[in-house]
Short mmCIF file of N, CA and C in Angstrom, two decimals:
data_model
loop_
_atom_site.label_atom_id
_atom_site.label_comp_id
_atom_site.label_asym_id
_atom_site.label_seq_id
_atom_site.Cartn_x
_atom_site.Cartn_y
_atom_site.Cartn_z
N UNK A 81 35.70 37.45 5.11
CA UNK A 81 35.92 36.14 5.69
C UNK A 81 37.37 36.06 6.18
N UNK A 82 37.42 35.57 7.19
CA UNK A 82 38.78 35.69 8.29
C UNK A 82 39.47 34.08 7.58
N UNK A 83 40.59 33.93 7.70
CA UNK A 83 41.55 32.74 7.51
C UNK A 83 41.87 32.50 8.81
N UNK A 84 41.65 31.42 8.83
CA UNK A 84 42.68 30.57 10.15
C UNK A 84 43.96 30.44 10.05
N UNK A 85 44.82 30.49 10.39
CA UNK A 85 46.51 29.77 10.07
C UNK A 85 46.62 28.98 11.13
N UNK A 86 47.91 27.94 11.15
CA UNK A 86 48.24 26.85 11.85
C UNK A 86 49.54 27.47 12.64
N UNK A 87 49.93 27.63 13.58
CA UNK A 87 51.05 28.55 14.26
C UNK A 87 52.19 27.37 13.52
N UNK A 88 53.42 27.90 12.72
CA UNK A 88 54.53 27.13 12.37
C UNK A 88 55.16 26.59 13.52
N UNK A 89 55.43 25.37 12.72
CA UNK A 89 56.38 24.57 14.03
C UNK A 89 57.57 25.04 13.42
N UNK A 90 58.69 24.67 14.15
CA UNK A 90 60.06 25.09 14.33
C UNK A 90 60.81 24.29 13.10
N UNK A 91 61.69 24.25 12.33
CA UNK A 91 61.88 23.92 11.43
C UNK A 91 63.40 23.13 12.19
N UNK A 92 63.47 21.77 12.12
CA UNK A 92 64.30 20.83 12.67
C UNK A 92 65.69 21.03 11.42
N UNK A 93 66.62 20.96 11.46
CA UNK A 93 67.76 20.84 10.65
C UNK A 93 67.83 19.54 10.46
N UNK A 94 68.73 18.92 9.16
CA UNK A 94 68.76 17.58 8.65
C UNK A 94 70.26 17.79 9.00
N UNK A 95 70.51 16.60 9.68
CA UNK A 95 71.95 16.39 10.04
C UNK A 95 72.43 14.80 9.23
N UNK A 96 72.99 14.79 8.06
CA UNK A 96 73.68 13.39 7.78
C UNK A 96 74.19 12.45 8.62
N UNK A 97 74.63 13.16 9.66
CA UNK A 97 75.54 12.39 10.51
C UNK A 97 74.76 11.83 11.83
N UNK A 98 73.39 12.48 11.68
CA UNK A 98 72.62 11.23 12.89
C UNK A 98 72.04 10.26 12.05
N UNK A 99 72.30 9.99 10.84
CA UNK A 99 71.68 8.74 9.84
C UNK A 99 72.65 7.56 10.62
N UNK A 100 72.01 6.26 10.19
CA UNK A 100 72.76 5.30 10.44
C UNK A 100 73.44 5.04 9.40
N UNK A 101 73.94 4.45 9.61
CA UNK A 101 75.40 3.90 8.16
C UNK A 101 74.59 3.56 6.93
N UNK A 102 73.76 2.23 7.07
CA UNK A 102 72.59 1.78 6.26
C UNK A 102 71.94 3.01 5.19
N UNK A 103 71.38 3.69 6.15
CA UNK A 103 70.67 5.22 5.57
C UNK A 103 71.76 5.86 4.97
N UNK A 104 72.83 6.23 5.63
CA UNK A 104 73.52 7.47 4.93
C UNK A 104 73.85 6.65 3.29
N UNK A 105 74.15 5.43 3.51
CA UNK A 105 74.69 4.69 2.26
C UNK A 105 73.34 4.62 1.34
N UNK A 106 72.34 4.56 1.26
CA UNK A 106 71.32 4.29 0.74
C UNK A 106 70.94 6.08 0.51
N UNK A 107 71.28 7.28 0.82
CA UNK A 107 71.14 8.32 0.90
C UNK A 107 72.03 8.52 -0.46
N UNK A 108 73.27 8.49 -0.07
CA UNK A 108 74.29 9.08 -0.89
C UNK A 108 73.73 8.56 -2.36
N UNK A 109 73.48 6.94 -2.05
CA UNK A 109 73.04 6.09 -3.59
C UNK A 109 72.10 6.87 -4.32
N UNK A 110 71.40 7.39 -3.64
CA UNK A 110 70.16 8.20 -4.30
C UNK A 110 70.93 9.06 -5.30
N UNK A 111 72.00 10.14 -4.96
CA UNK A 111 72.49 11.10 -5.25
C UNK A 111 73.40 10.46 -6.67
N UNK A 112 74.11 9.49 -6.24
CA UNK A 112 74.56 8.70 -7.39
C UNK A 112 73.81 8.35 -8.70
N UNK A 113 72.75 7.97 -8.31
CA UNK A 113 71.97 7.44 -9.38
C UNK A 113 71.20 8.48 -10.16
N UNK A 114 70.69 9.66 -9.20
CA UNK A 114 70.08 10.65 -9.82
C UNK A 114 71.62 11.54 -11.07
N UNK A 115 72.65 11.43 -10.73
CA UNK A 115 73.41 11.86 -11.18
C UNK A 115 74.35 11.29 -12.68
N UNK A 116 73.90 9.99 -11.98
CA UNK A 116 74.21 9.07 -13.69
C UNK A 116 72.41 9.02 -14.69
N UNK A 117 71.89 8.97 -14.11
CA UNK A 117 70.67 9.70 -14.78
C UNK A 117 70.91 10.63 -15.08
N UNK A 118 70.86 11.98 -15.02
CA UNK A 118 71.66 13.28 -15.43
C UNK A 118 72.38 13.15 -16.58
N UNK A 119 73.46 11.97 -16.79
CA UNK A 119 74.54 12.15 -17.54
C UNK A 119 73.99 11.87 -18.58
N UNK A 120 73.05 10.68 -18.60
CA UNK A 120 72.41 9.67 -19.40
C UNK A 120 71.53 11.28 -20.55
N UNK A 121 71.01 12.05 -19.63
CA UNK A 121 69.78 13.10 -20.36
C UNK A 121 70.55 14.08 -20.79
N UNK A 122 71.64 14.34 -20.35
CA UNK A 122 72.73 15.71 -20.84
C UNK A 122 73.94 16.03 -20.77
N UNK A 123 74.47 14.52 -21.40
CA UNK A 123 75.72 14.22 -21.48
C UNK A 123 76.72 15.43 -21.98
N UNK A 124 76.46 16.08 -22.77
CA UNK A 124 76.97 17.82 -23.00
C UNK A 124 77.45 18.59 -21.70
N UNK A 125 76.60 18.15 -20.56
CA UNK A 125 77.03 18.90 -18.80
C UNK A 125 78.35 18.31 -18.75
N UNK A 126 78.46 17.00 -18.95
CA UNK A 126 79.50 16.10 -18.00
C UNK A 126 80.78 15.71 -18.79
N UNK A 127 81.11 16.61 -19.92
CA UNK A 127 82.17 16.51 -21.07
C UNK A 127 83.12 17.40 -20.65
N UNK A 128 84.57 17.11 -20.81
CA UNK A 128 85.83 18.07 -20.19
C UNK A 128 85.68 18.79 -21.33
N UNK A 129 85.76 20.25 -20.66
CA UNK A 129 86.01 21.32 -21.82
C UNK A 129 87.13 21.60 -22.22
N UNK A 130 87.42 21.40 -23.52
CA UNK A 130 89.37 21.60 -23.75
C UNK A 130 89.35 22.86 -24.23
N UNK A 131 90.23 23.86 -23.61
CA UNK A 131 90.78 25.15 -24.31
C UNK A 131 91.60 25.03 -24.98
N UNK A 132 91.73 25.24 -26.77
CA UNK A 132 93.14 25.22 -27.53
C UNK A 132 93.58 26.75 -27.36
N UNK A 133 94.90 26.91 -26.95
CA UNK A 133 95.61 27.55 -27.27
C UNK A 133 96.94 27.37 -28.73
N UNK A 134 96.09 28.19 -29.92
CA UNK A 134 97.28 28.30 -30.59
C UNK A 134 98.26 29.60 -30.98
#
């Protein structure tokens, strides 16, 4: 039995900078929030590591 395939379309690049202001701000927020979420689940990532030297 033979498969069909769909010929790939061209794969468009994501450019930030054709977002509108609105979007890019509502973009970035995403990144914010997923990131204080993050902190919230593995607060151990987001702690300064102190080296003692004695």
């Amino acid at each position: 039995m033979q498969s069909t395939t769909k010929p790939q379309e061209p794969k468009v690049c994501f450019n930030i900078n054709d977002l509108s202001l609105e979007d890019r701000t509502k973009f970035v927020g995403a990144f914010v929030w997923l990131i204080k979420e993050d902190k919230k689940q593995n607060p151990a990532f987001y702690q300064i590591k102190k080296e003692r030297n004695d």
